[in-house]
Amino acid sequence: MDIDLTQPKMGFFTDVTLCIGCKACEVACKQWNQLPSDGYALSGNSYDNTNRLSSTTWRHVAFVEQMDRETPAASRWMMMSDVCKHCTNAGCFEACPTGAIVRNEFDDVYVQPDICNGCGYCVPSCPFGVVAVQPKAGVAQKCTLCYDRQKDGLEPACAKSCPTDSITFGPVDELRAKAQARVEALRERGTEVRLYGVDGEETKDVGPLNAFFLIPDRPEVFNLPPKPVLPSRFQPAAYTAGLAAALAMALVGAAVFRPSRERA
Amino acid sequence: METTAGSGQPHGVAFGASGNFSPDAVAASLARGDGGFGRAQETYYDHPILRKAHWRWEIVGYFFVGGASAGSAALASFASQSDDPGDRRLVRNARYTALIGSALSGALLVKDLGRPERFLNMLRIVKLKSPMSVGVYALSSFSTVAGIEAVRQARADGVVPVDPFGWIPPALIAPVKAISTALMASYTGVLISATAIPVWYRGRRHIPAIFVLSGVAAGAALQNVLLALTGPPTATSRKLEIVETVAALAEAALLLHYERAAGEAGNALFAGPRGSKLKTWTLGVGTALPLLLSLPSLVRPGAHNKPHRVRTLLTAACALAGGYVLREAMVYAGRDSADDPRAYLRHPE
């Protein structure tokens, strides 16, 4: 098949200030991708009974309640639809020993279910805690950015279902321009917001995110790491330590077992 | 500023504020410098940010068996230089151990993956960036060399009539063996160090070395058990005890340094019941006790201090138990560290 070199990077821009917490994205994602339910347990944490992304939940709406008893008017309630970040330098992609995790033609990080062997190494290698092994399927699963829909020229199910356009889908460059304009518009109106995943501290290791966010508070409030680490960065030190110890023990072993009449 | 909270901003006042809205109140709240809100939130309901690996006893067992096999194979290489009859016995035992150990390693990995053919998925590509891929080839080449050497040993022992690998020159096997054994002993440490899990990546300068030393100590202990079980004690037992003691002491020193260097991020491994168990078994039973038991024969290797079978078995059993607890604590600490969002928030690299 020919490679379309004009195909731009495709991604999500999720605007927290527009989210109304309807969870249509969660439901649409589950329906389109035929993901099983997660049960009916109540978490007690606001309206969030999903709790987090998982192997069978590829969109998760977080509910952040900031209640201020002294000045109730300053209270606010924020919702954020979380998703796989589709990192430029993806920890899961680097860790995968089978080549099951690839970057597809839309520059999205995709797990090929027929190649994945369920080793689970991508799981602790994801700096955002997104990818997970589904125990019954025995393979790693996460947001595909609706690869199948994109192939047919459709937008992902979550973006399609979002009634407020808090989730928008499109070429990442266009989304960034749009997001920047939105930040400026909100700042003009006095609301302090920032983009997460475009050029901040969080992109130092993992690079710009193809699924990025507009957030009105610190990242950790939404369970986003302020400084996600890229695990492969730790390899040089780790290999050095291991091989240095191996060399040292080889010297000890050779010395102890050196052939000599006196010892034998 | 004060117009933000209620004037059509989508994220504005939404809850519990009816009738209480006041621009001044918002301004006052913002002026407190807590982001505008009385209760500063550090985490999202303390939910984990990271996700833990599903690894259980199979992987703990693999880390332990793989390390001890690599340690045994390395000892066989050193001892093969010597003509001492005890050393010859060690070489023979260690060669068979390496083959059995690598077969057991493969079986444990397959058990973790679920189906045997899933192992083959990892052989479809070579990926130096992934320690798991590097490890698969380390294990595969280590097993191959272990198999060739075991067959040669069996030929020398008269168990098999011919050596089907006779055509492979030793000059080709030696470097493959050296590299695959070193990687086999160290890569599992690299594997867990190169993740996003704080307790693991904080130990990236320690864990791979600790695993190598623990593997050598376990290999030496295992070989001492086999020597004691298969014949009379010899000077080889003492040599193995020296290697084991050096490795165990270096391992204990690195473990303590790791604890200091990791600080709070090391709590998942060093604090609480897991930390107590690690210190009791790996440092106490696995290091200090064997040292005390073998000290007399190490310091004064005279006739009255000849290696004693029961003492040797006891020493080796303690070292092996300490080695297993180390691997177990290391793997399970990663689970707790992943579940603690504060470890990741407070200790970024």
Coordinates of C-alpha atoms in Angstrom, one line a residue:
Chain A
M1 CA 0.0 0.0 0.0
D2 CA 1.2 3.5 -0.8
I3 CA 2.0 5.8 2.1
D4 CA 0.1 9.1 2.0
L5 CA 2.8 11.6 2.9
T6 CA 0.3 14.4 3.0
Q7 CA -1.7 12.8 5.8
P8 CA -1.5 15.2 8.8
K9 CA -1.2 14.0 12.4
M10 CA -4.6 13.5 13.8
G11 CA -5.6 14.0 17.5
F12 CA -7.9 15.3 20.1
F13 CA -8.3 18.7 21.8
T14 CA -10.3 18.3 25.0
D15 CA -11.4 21.6 26.5
V16 CA -12.3 21.2 30.2
T17 CA -14.1 24.6 30.3
L18 CA -16.7 23.3 27.9
C19 CA -17.3 19.8 29.5
I20 CA -20.7 19.4 31.1
G21 CA -20.0 15.9 32.5
C22 CA -22.7 14.2 30.5
K23 CA -20.4 11.2 29.8
A24 CA -21.7 10.8 26.3
C25 CA -18.1 10.3 25.2
E26 CA -17.7 7.4 27.7
V27 CA -20.9 5.7 26.4
A28 CA -20.2 6.3 22.7
C29 CA -16.7 4.9 23.1
K30 CA -18.0 1.8 24.8
Q31 CA -20.7 1.3 22.2
W32 CA -18.5 1.8 19.2
N33 CA -15.6 -0.2 20.4
Q34 CA -17.8 -2.9 22.0
L35 CA -16.2 -2.6 25.4
P36 CA -17.9 -4.4 28.3
S37 CA -19.4 -2.5 31.3
D38 CA -17.3 -1.9 34.4
G39 CA -20.1 -2.7 36.9
Y40 CA -22.3 -0.5 39.0
A41 CA -20.2 0.3 42.0
L42 CA -20.5 3.8 43.4
S43 CA -17.3 5.6 44.2
G44 CA -18.6 8.4 46.4
N45 CA -16.4 10.8 44.5
S46 CA -18.8 13.3 43.0
Y47 CA -20.5 11.8 39.9
D48 CA -17.4 9.9 38.9
N49 CA -18.1 6.2 39.2
T50 CA -15.7 5.2 36.4
N51 CA -12.7 6.4 38.5
R52 CA -10.0 6.1 35.8
L53 CA -9.1 4.9 32.3
S54 CA -8.8 1.1 32.0
S55 CA -8.5 -1.6 29.5
T56 CA -12.2 -1.4 28.9
T57 CA -12.7 2.4 29.5
W58 CA -10.9 4.5 26.9
R59 CA -12.7 7.8 27.8
H60 CA -13.1 8.7 31.5
V61 CA -14.9 11.9 32.7
A62 CA -13.3 13.2 35.9
F63 CA -15.4 15.3 38.2
V64 CA -13.4 17.9 40.2
E65 CA -15.4 19.6 43.0
Q66 CA -13.7 22.6 44.5
M67 CA -15.9 23.7 47.3
D68 CA -15.0 26.8 49.3
R69 CA -16.9 27.1 52.6
E70 CA -15.7 30.6 53.3
T71 CA -16.7 32.0 50.0
P72 CA -19.2 29.6 48.4
A73 CA -19.3 31.7 45.3
A74 CA -15.7 30.8 44.6
S75 CA -16.7 27.1 44.5
R76 CA -16.4 25.5 41.1
W77 CA -17.1 22.1 39.6
M78 CA -15.0 21.0 36.7
M79 CA -15.3 18.0 34.4
M80 CA -12.5 16.6 32.2
S81 CA -12.8 13.8 29.7
D82 CA -9.5 12.0 30.0
V83 CA -8.1 9.8 27.2
C84 CA -4.9 8.2 25.9
K85 CA -2.5 11.1 25.2
H86 CA -1.0 9.5 22.0
C87 CA 2.4 10.9 23.0
T88 CA 5.1 11.8 20.4
N89 CA 7.6 9.7 22.5
A90 CA 5.3 7.0 23.8
G91 CA 6.6 4.9 26.7
C92 CA 4.3 2.0 25.8
F93 CA 5.5 2.1 22.2
E94 CA 9.2 2.0 23.2
A95 CA 8.6 -0.8 25.8
C96 CA 6.6 -3.2 23.6
P97 CA 8.8 -6.2 22.8
T98 CA 6.5 -7.6 20.1
G99 CA 6.0 -4.6 17.9
A100 CA 2.3 -4.8 18.6
I101 CA 2.3 -1.1 19.5
V102 CA 2.8 1.0 16.4
R103 CA 2.3 4.6 15.2
N104 CA -0.4 4.4 12.5
E105 CA -0.7 6.6 9.5
F106 CA -2.6 9.2 11.5
D107 CA 0.4 9.4 14.0
D108 CA -1.7 7.8 16.7
V109 CA -0.4 5.1 19.0
Y110 CA -2.2 1.9 18.2
V111 CA -2.1 -1.6 19.9
Q112 CA -2.5 -4.4 17.3
P113 CA -4.5 -7.0 19.3
D114 CA -3.4 -9.9 17.1
I115 CA 0.3 -9.2 17.8
C116 CA 0.2 -8.3 21.5
N117 CA 1.1 -11.2 23.7
G118 CA -0.1 -9.7 27.0
C119 CA 3.4 -9.4 28.6
G120 CA 2.2 -6.2 30.3
Y121 CA 5.5 -4.3 30.0
C122 CA 3.8 -1.3 28.3
V123 CA 1.6 -0.9 31.5
P124 CA 4.2 0.4 34.0
S125 CA 6.0 2.1 31.1
C126 CA 3.1 4.5 30.4
P127 CA 3.8 7.7 32.2
F128 CA 0.1 8.5 32.3
G129 CA -1.2 5.1 33.5
V130 CA -3.4 4.7 30.5
V131 CA -2.7 1.3 28.8
A132 CA -3.8 -1.8 30.6
V133 CA -4.0 -5.6 30.1
Q134 CA -7.5 -6.8 29.8
P135 CA -7.5 -10.1 31.8
K136 CA -10.0 -12.0 29.8
A137 CA -8.6 -11.0 26.4
G138 CA -5.1 -11.3 27.7
V139 CA -3.9 -8.4 25.6
A140 CA -3.1 -4.7 26.3
Q141 CA -5.9 -2.4 25.3
K142 CA -6.4 1.4 25.1
C143 CA -7.9 4.2 23.0
T144 CA -7.3 3.5 19.3
L145 CA -8.3 7.1 18.5
C146 CA -11.0 5.1 16.6
Y147 CA -8.6 3.9 14.0
D148 CA -11.3 2.1 12.2
R149 CA -13.5 5.2 12.0
Q150 CA -10.6 7.3 10.8
K151 CA -9.9 4.8 8.1
D152 CA -13.4 5.5 6.8
G153 CA -13.1 9.3 7.1
L154 CA -15.2 9.5 10.3
E155 CA -14.3 11.3 13.5
P156 CA -13.9 9.2 16.7
A157 CA -17.0 8.2 18.5
C158 CA -16.3 10.4 21.6
A159 CA -15.8 13.5 19.6
K160 CA -18.8 12.8 17.4
S161 CA -21.0 12.4 20.5
C162 CA -19.8 15.4 22.5
P163 CA -22.7 17.8 22.7
T164 CA -20.6 20.9 23.6
D165 CA -17.6 20.2 21.4
S166 CA -15.5 20.0 24.5
I167 CA -13.8 17.1 22.6
T168 CA -12.8 18.1 19.1
F169 CA -11.0 15.9 16.6
G170 CA -8.8 17.0 13.7
P171 CA -5.3 17.6 12.4
V172 CA -3.1 18.4 15.5
D173 CA -1.7 21.6 14.0
E174 CA -5.2 23.0 13.4
L175 CA -6.3 21.9 16.9
R176 CA -3.3 23.6 18.5
A177 CA -4.1 26.9 16.7
K178 CA -7.7 26.6 17.8
A179 CA -6.7 25.8 21.4
Q180 CA -4.4 28.8 21.5
A181 CA -7.1 31.1 20.4
R182 CA -9.4 29.6 23.0
V183 CA -6.8 30.2 25.7
E184 CA -6.5 33.8 24.7
A185 CA -10.2 34.3 24.6
L186 CA -10.6 32.9 28.1
R187 CA -7.8 35.0 29.4
E188 CA -9.3 38.1 28.0
R189 CA -12.4 37.3 29.9
G190 CA -10.3 36.8 33.1
T191 CA -10.2 33.1 33.3
E192 CA -6.7 31.7 33.9
V193 CA -6.3 28.5 31.9
R194 CA -3.4 26.6 30.3
L195 CA -2.9 24.0 27.7
Y196 CA -1.5 20.6 28.8
G197 CA 0.5 18.7 26.3
V198 CA 1.5 21.3 23.8
D199 CA 4.8 22.9 25.0
G200 CA 4.8 22.9 28.7
E201 CA 6.9 21.1 31.3
E202 CA 4.9 18.0 30.7
T203 CA 6.2 17.6 27.2
K204 CA 9.9 17.6 28.1
D205 CA 10.2 13.8 28.0
V206 CA 7.2 12.5 26.2
G207 CA 7.0 15.3 23.6
P208 CA 3.9 17.1 22.4
L209 CA 0.7 15.1 23.0
N210 CA -1.6 14.3 20.1
A211 CA -4.4 14.3 22.6
F212 CA -4.0 17.5 24.6
F213 CA -6.1 19.4 27.0
L214 CA -7.2 22.9 28.1
I215 CA -7.2 22.9 31.9
P216 CA -8.2 25.7 34.4
D217 CA -6.1 24.4 37.2
R218 CA -2.9 22.5 38.0
P219 CA -2.6 19.2 36.1
E220 CA -2.5 16.9 39.2
V221 CA -6.0 18.2 40.1
F222 CA -7.2 16.2 37.0
N223 CA -4.9 13.3 37.7
L224 CA -2.5 14.4 35.0
P225 CA 1.2 14.2 35.9
P226 CA 2.9 17.6 35.9
K227 CA 6.2 15.9 34.8
P228 CA 5.5 12.6 33.1
V229 CA 8.7 10.6 32.7
L230 CA 9.8 8.7 29.6
P231 CA 11.2 5.4 31.0
S232 CA 13.7 4.7 28.2
R233 CA 15.6 7.7 29.6
F234 CA 16.6 5.5 32.6
Q235 CA 18.1 2.7 30.5
P236 CA 21.7 4.0 30.1
A237 CA 22.2 4.3 33.9
A238 CA 20.5 0.9 34.4
Y239 CA 22.5 -1.0 31.8
T240 CA 25.7 0.6 33.1
A241 CA 25.0 -0.4 36.7
G242 CA 24.1 -4.0 35.7
L243 CA 27.0 -4.6 33.4
A244 CA 29.5 -3.0 35.9
A245 CA 28.3 -5.4 38.6
A246 CA 28.6 -8.3 36.1
L247 CA 32.2 -7.3 35.3
A248 CA 33.1 -6.9 38.9
M249 CA 31.7 -10.3 39.8
A250 CA 33.6 -11.8 36.8
L251 CA 36.8 -10.4 38.2
V252 CA 36.0 -11.8 41.7
G253 CA 35.1 -15.2 40.2
A254 CA 38.1 -15.4 38.0
A255 CA 40.3 -14.5 41.0
V256 CA 38.7 -17.1 43.3
F257 CA 38.8 -19.9 40.8
R258 CA 42.2 -19.1 39.3
P259 CA 44.0 -22.4 38.6
S260 CA 46.9 -22.8 41.1
R261 CA 48.5 -25.8 42.7
E262 CA 48.4 -24.3 46.2
R263 CA 44.7 -23.7 46.1
A264 CA 43.7 -27.0 44.5
Chain B
M1 CA -11.1 38.8 37.4
E2 CA -14.2 38.9 39.6
T3 CA -16.6 38.6 36.7
T4 CA -15.3 35.1 35.8
A5 CA -17.2 32.9 38.1
G6 CA -20.8 33.5 37.1
S7 CA -20.9 35.4 33.9
G8 CA -21.4 32.7 31.3
Q9 CA -18.1 31.0 31.8
P10 CA -18.8 27.3 31.3
H11 CA -16.7 26.2 34.3
G12 CA -18.1 28.9 36.5
V13 CA -20.2 28.6 39.7
A14 CA -22.1 25.4 39.4
F15 CA -22.7 24.0 42.8
G16 CA -23.7 25.1 46.2
A17 CA -23.4 28.8 45.3
S18 CA -27.0 29.8 44.6
G19 CA -27.7 33.1 46.0
N20 CA -24.2 33.5 47.4
F21 CA -22.5 34.8 44.3
S22 CA -20.4 37.8 44.9
P23 CA -17.6 39.1 42.7
D24 CA -15.9 40.4 45.8
A25 CA -15.9 37.0 47.4
V26 CA -14.3 35.5 44.4
A27 CA -11.7 38.2 44.3
A28 CA -10.9 37.6 48.0
S29 CA -10.7 33.9 47.5
L30 CA -8.3 34.4 44.5
A31 CA -6.2 36.8 46.6
R32 CA -5.5 34.0 49.1
G33 CA -3.3 32.6 46.5
D34 CA -4.6 29.0 46.7
G35 CA -5.7 29.0 43.1
G36 CA -8.9 30.7 44.2
F37 CA -10.1 27.8 46.4
G38 CA -10.0 27.2 50.1
R39 CA -9.1 23.5 49.7
A40 CA -6.0 23.0 47.6
Q41 CA -6.2 19.7 45.8
E42 CA -3.1 17.7 45.5
T43 CA -4.4 14.7 43.8
Y44 CA -7.6 13.4 42.1
Y45 CA -9.3 11.6 45.0
D46 CA -6.0 9.9 45.6
H47 CA -6.5 7.7 42.5
P48 CA -3.3 6.3 41.1
I49 CA -1.8 8.2 38.2
L50 CA 0.2 5.2 37.1
R51 CA -0.9 1.7 36.5
K52 CA 0.7 -1.4 38.0
A53 CA 1.9 -4.4 36.0
H54 CA -0.1 -7.6 36.5
W55 CA 3.1 -9.5 37.3
R56 CA 2.8 -12.1 40.1
W57 CA 4.7 -15.1 41.4
E58 CA 5.6 -16.3 37.8
I59 CA 7.6 -13.2 37.2
V60 CA 9.1 -13.2 40.7
G61 CA 10.1 -16.9 40.2
Y62 CA 11.5 -16.1 36.7
F63 CA 13.6 -13.2 38.1
F64 CA 14.9 -15.6 40.8
V65 CA 15.5 -18.7 38.6
G66 CA 16.9 -16.6 35.7
G67 CA 19.4 -14.9 38.1
A68 CA 20.5 -18.1 39.8
S69 CA 20.9 -19.8 36.4
A70 CA 23.0 -17.0 35.1
G71 CA 25.1 -17.1 38.3
S72 CA 25.6 -20.8 38.0
A73 CA 26.6 -20.5 34.3
A74 CA 29.1 -17.8 35.2
L75 CA 30.6 -19.9 38.0
A76 CA 30.9 -22.9 35.6
S77 CA 32.9 -20.7 33.3
F78 CA 35.3 -19.6 36.0
A79 CA 35.7 -23.1 37.4
S80 CA 36.3 -24.6 34.0
Q81 CA 39.7 -23.0 34.0
S82 CA 40.8 -25.3 36.8
D83 CA 41.7 -29.0 36.9
D84 CA 40.7 -29.5 40.6
P85 CA 38.3 -32.5 40.9
G86 CA 35.9 -30.5 43.0
D87 CA 35.9 -27.7 40.4
R88 CA 35.2 -30.3 37.7
R89 CA 32.1 -31.5 39.7
L90 CA 31.0 -27.9 40.0
V91 CA 31.3 -27.3 36.3
R92 CA 29.3 -30.4 35.6
N93 CA 26.5 -29.5 38.1
A94 CA 26.4 -25.9 37.0
R95 CA 26.1 -26.8 33.3
Y96 CA 23.1 -29.0 33.9
T97 CA 21.7 -26.4 36.3
A98 CA 21.9 -23.7 33.6
L99 CA 20.0 -25.8 31.2
I100 CA 17.3 -26.8 33.7
G101 CA 17.1 -23.2 34.9
S102 CA 16.7 -21.7 31.5
A103 CA 14.0 -24.2 30.6
L104 CA 12.2 -23.4 33.9
S105 CA 12.6 -19.7 33.1
G106 CA 10.9 -20.2 29.7
A107 CA 8.2 -22.2 31.4
L108 CA 7.5 -19.4 33.9
L109 CA 7.4 -16.8 31.2
V110 CA 5.0 -18.9 29.2
K111 CA 2.8 -19.4 32.3
D112 CA 2.7 -15.6 32.8
L113 CA 1.8 -15.0 29.1
G114 CA -0.8 -17.7 29.1
R115 CA -0.1 -19.7 25.9
P116 CA 3.3 -21.0 24.6
E117 CA 3.0 -19.4 21.1
R118 CA 2.8 -16.0 22.7
F119 CA 6.5 -16.3 23.5
L120 CA 7.1 -16.4 19.7
N121 CA 5.5 -13.0 19.2
M122 CA 8.5 -11.5 20.9
L123 CA 10.8 -13.2 18.4
R124 CA 9.3 -11.4 15.4
I125 CA 11.3 -8.3 16.0
V126 CA 14.6 -7.2 17.6
K127 CA 14.2 -3.9 19.5
L128 CA 17.2 -2.7 21.4
K129 CA 15.1 0.2 22.9
S130 CA 12.9 -2.4 24.8
P131 CA 14.7 -4.1 27.7
M132 CA 12.0 -6.8 27.3
S133 CA 13.1 -7.5 23.7
V134 CA 16.8 -7.5 24.7
G135 CA 15.9 -9.9 27.5
V136 CA 14.1 -12.3 25.2
Y137 CA 17.2 -12.6 23.1
A138 CA 19.4 -12.8 26.1
L139 CA 17.3 -15.7 27.4
S140 CA 17.1 -17.4 24.0
S141 CA 20.9 -17.2 23.4
F142 CA 21.6 -18.1 27.1
S143 CA 19.4 -21.2 26.8
T144 CA 21.0 -22.2 23.5
V145 CA 24.5 -22.0 24.9
A146 CA 23.3 -23.8 28.1
G147 CA 21.8 -26.5 25.9
I148 CA 25.0 -26.9 23.8
E149 CA 27.2 -27.0 27.0
A150 CA 24.9 -29.5 28.7
V151 CA 25.0 -31.8 25.7
R152 CA 28.8 -31.6 25.7
Q153 CA 28.9 -32.3 29.4
A154 CA 26.5 -35.3 28.8
R155 CA 28.8 -36.5 26.0
A156 CA 31.8 -36.2 28.4
D157 CA 29.8 -38.1 31.1
G158 CA 29.0 -40.8 28.6
V159 CA 25.2 -40.1 28.8
V160 CA 24.8 -39.3 25.1
P161 CA 26.9 -41.1 22.4
V162 CA 27.5 -38.1 20.1
D163 CA 27.8 -34.3 20.4
P164 CA 25.6 -32.9 17.6
F165 CA 27.0 -29.4 18.2
G166 CA 30.6 -30.6 17.8
W167 CA 31.0 -28.5 14.7
I168 CA 30.4 -25.2 16.5
P169 CA 33.8 -23.7 17.4
P170 CA 34.3 -22.7 21.1
A171 CA 35.6 -19.3 19.9
L172 CA 32.0 -18.6 18.7
I173 CA 30.3 -19.8 21.8
A174 CA 32.5 -18.0 24.4
P175 CA 31.6 -14.4 23.5
V176 CA 27.9 -15.3 23.1
K177 CA 28.0 -17.0 26.4
A178 CA 29.7 -14.1 28.2
I179 CA 27.3 -11.4 26.8
S180 CA 24.1 -13.5 27.2
T181 CA 25.0 -14.5 30.8
A182 CA 25.8 -10.9 31.8
L183 CA 22.6 -9.7 30.2
M184 CA 20.6 -12.6 31.7
A185 CA 21.8 -11.6 35.1
S186 CA 21.2 -7.9 34.7
Y187 CA 18.4 -7.2 32.2
T188 CA 15.6 -7.9 34.6
G189 CA 16.9 -5.1 36.8
V190 CA 17.1 -2.8 33.8
L191 CA 13.6 -3.9 32.8
I192 CA 12.0 -2.7 36.0
S193 CA 14.2 0.3 36.4
A194 CA 13.3 1.6 33.0
T195 CA 9.6 2.1 33.8
A196 CA 7.5 5.1 35.0
I197 CA 7.2 3.5 38.5
P198 CA 9.0 5.8 41.0
V199 CA 10.4 3.1 43.4
W200 CA 11.9 1.3 40.4
Y201 CA 13.3 4.2 38.4
R202 CA 14.7 5.8 41.5
G203 CA 16.8 2.6 41.8
R204 CA 18.0 2.5 38.3
R205 CA 21.7 2.9 39.5
H206 CA 21.2 0.1 42.0
I207 CA 18.6 -2.5 41.1
P208 CA 20.4 -4.0 38.0
A209 CA 23.6 -4.3 40.0
I210 CA 21.7 -5.7 43.0
F211 CA 20.1 -8.3 40.7
V212 CA 23.4 -9.3 39.3
L213 CA 24.9 -9.8 42.7
S214 CA 21.9 -11.5 44.0
G215 CA 21.9 -13.9 41.0
V216 CA 25.6 -14.7 41.6
A217 CA 25.0 -15.3 45.3
A218 CA 22.0 -17.5 44.6
G219 CA 24.0 -19.4 41.9
A220 CA 26.9 -20.0 44.3
A221 CA 24.5 -21.1 47.0
L222 CA 22.7 -23.4 44.7
Q223 CA 25.9 -25.0 43.5
N224 CA 27.0 -25.4 47.0
V225 CA 23.8 -27.3 47.8
L226 CA 24.4 -29.5 44.7
L227 CA 28.0 -30.1 45.6
A228 CA 27.1 -31.1 49.2
L229 CA 24.4 -33.4 48.0
T230 CA 26.4 -35.1 45.3
G231 CA 29.6 -35.9 47.0
P232 CA 32.1 -35.2 49.8
P233 CA 32.9 -31.6 50.6
T234 CA 35.9 -30.1 48.8
A235 CA 37.8 -26.9 48.6
T236 CA 35.4 -25.9 45.9
S237 CA 32.7 -25.3 48.5
R238 CA 34.9 -22.7 50.2
K239 CA 35.6 -21.0 46.9
L240 CA 31.8 -20.8 46.3
E241 CA 31.3 -19.4 49.8
I242 CA 33.9 -16.7 49.1
V243 CA 32.1 -15.7 45.9
E244 CA 28.7 -15.8 47.7
T245 CA 29.9 -13.8 50.6
V246 CA 31.5 -11.1 48.4
A247 CA 28.3 -10.9 46.3
A248 CA 26.0 -10.8 49.3
L249 CA 27.9 -8.1 51.1
A250 CA 28.1 -5.9 48.0
E251 CA 24.4 -6.5 47.4
A252 CA 23.6 -5.5 51.0
A253 CA 25.7 -2.4 50.7
L254 CA 23.9 -1.4 47.4
L255 CA 20.5 -2.1 48.9
L256 CA 21.2 0.2 51.9
H257 CA 22.6 2.9 49.6
Y258 CA 19.5 2.5 47.4
E259 CA 17.3 3.1 50.4
R260 CA 19.1 6.3 51.2
A261 CA 19.1 7.5 47.7
A262 CA 15.4 6.8 47.0
G263 CA 14.2 8.7 50.1
E264 CA 10.4 8.9 50.3
A265 CA 10.0 7.3 46.9
G266 CA 11.5 4.2 48.3
N267 CA 8.8 3.7 50.9
A268 CA 7.0 1.1 48.8
L269 CA 10.1 -1.2 49.1
F270 CA 11.7 -0.2 52.4
A271 CA 8.9 0.9 54.7
G272 CA 6.2 -1.0 56.4
P273 CA 5.8 -4.8 56.5
R274 CA 7.5 -5.2 53.1
G275 CA 10.6 -3.3 54.2
S276 CA 10.7 -5.4 57.4
K277 CA 10.5 -8.6 55.5
L278 CA 13.1 -7.5 53.0
K279 CA 15.5 -6.5 55.8
T280 CA 14.9 -9.6 57.9
W281 CA 15.2 -12.1 55.0
T282 CA 17.6 -10.5 52.5
L283 CA 19.9 -8.6 54.9
G284 CA 19.5 -10.8 58.0
V285 CA 18.8 -14.4 56.9
G286 CA 20.3 -14.0 53.4
T287 CA 23.4 -12.1 54.1
A288 CA 24.4 -11.7 57.8
L289 CA 23.5 -15.3 58.8
P290 CA 25.5 -17.0 56.0
L291 CA 28.4 -14.7 56.8
L292 CA 28.4 -15.7 60.4
L293 CA 28.1 -19.4 59.5
S294 CA 30.9 -19.4 57.0
L295 CA 33.1 -16.9 58.8
P296 CA 35.2 -19.6 60.7
S297 CA 36.1 -21.5 57.5
L298 CA 36.7 -18.3 55.6
V299 CA 39.0 -16.7 58.1
R300 CA 40.9 -19.8 59.2
P301 CA 40.7 -22.3 56.4
G302 CA 42.6 -24.9 58.5
A303 CA 42.0 -28.6 58.7
H304 CA 39.8 -28.3 61.7
N305 CA 37.6 -25.9 59.7
K306 CA 36.9 -28.1 56.7
P307 CA 33.7 -27.4 54.9
H308 CA 30.9 -29.2 56.7
R309 CA 28.0 -30.6 54.8
V310 CA 25.1 -29.5 57.1
R311 CA 26.6 -26.1 57.7
T312 CA 27.1 -25.6 54.0
L313 CA 23.5 -26.7 53.2
L314 CA 22.1 -24.3 55.9
T315 CA 24.2 -21.4 54.7
A316 CA 23.1 -21.9 51.1
A317 CA 19.5 -22.3 52.1
C318 CA 19.6 -19.0 53.9
A319 CA 21.2 -17.3 50.9
L320 CA 18.6 -18.7 48.5
A321 CA 15.7 -17.6 50.7
G322 CA 17.1 -14.1 51.0
G323 CA 17.5 -13.9 47.3
Y324 CA 13.9 -15.0 46.6
V325 CA 12.5 -12.5 49.1
L326 CA 14.5 -9.7 47.4
R327 CA 13.0 -10.5 44.0
E328 CA 9.5 -10.8 45.5
A329 CA 9.8 -7.5 47.4
M330 CA 11.2 -5.7 44.3
V331 CA 8.4 -6.9 42.0
Y332 CA 5.6 -6.2 44.5
A333 CA 7.0 -2.8 45.6
G334 CA 6.3 -1.7 42.0
R335 CA 2.6 -2.4 42.5
D336 CA 2.4 -0.2 45.6
S337 CA 4.5 2.5 44.1
A338 CA 2.2 2.7 41.1
D339 CA -0.8 3.0 43.3
D340 CA 0.6 6.0 45.2
P341 CA 0.0 9.2 43.2
R342 CA 2.1 11.2 45.7
A343 CA 5.2 9.2 45.0
Y344 CA 5.0 10.2 41.4
L345 CA 4.0 13.8 42.0
R346 CA 6.6 14.6 44.6
H347 CA 9.5 12.8 43.1
P348 CA 9.7 13.5 39.4
E349 CA 13.1 13.0 37.9

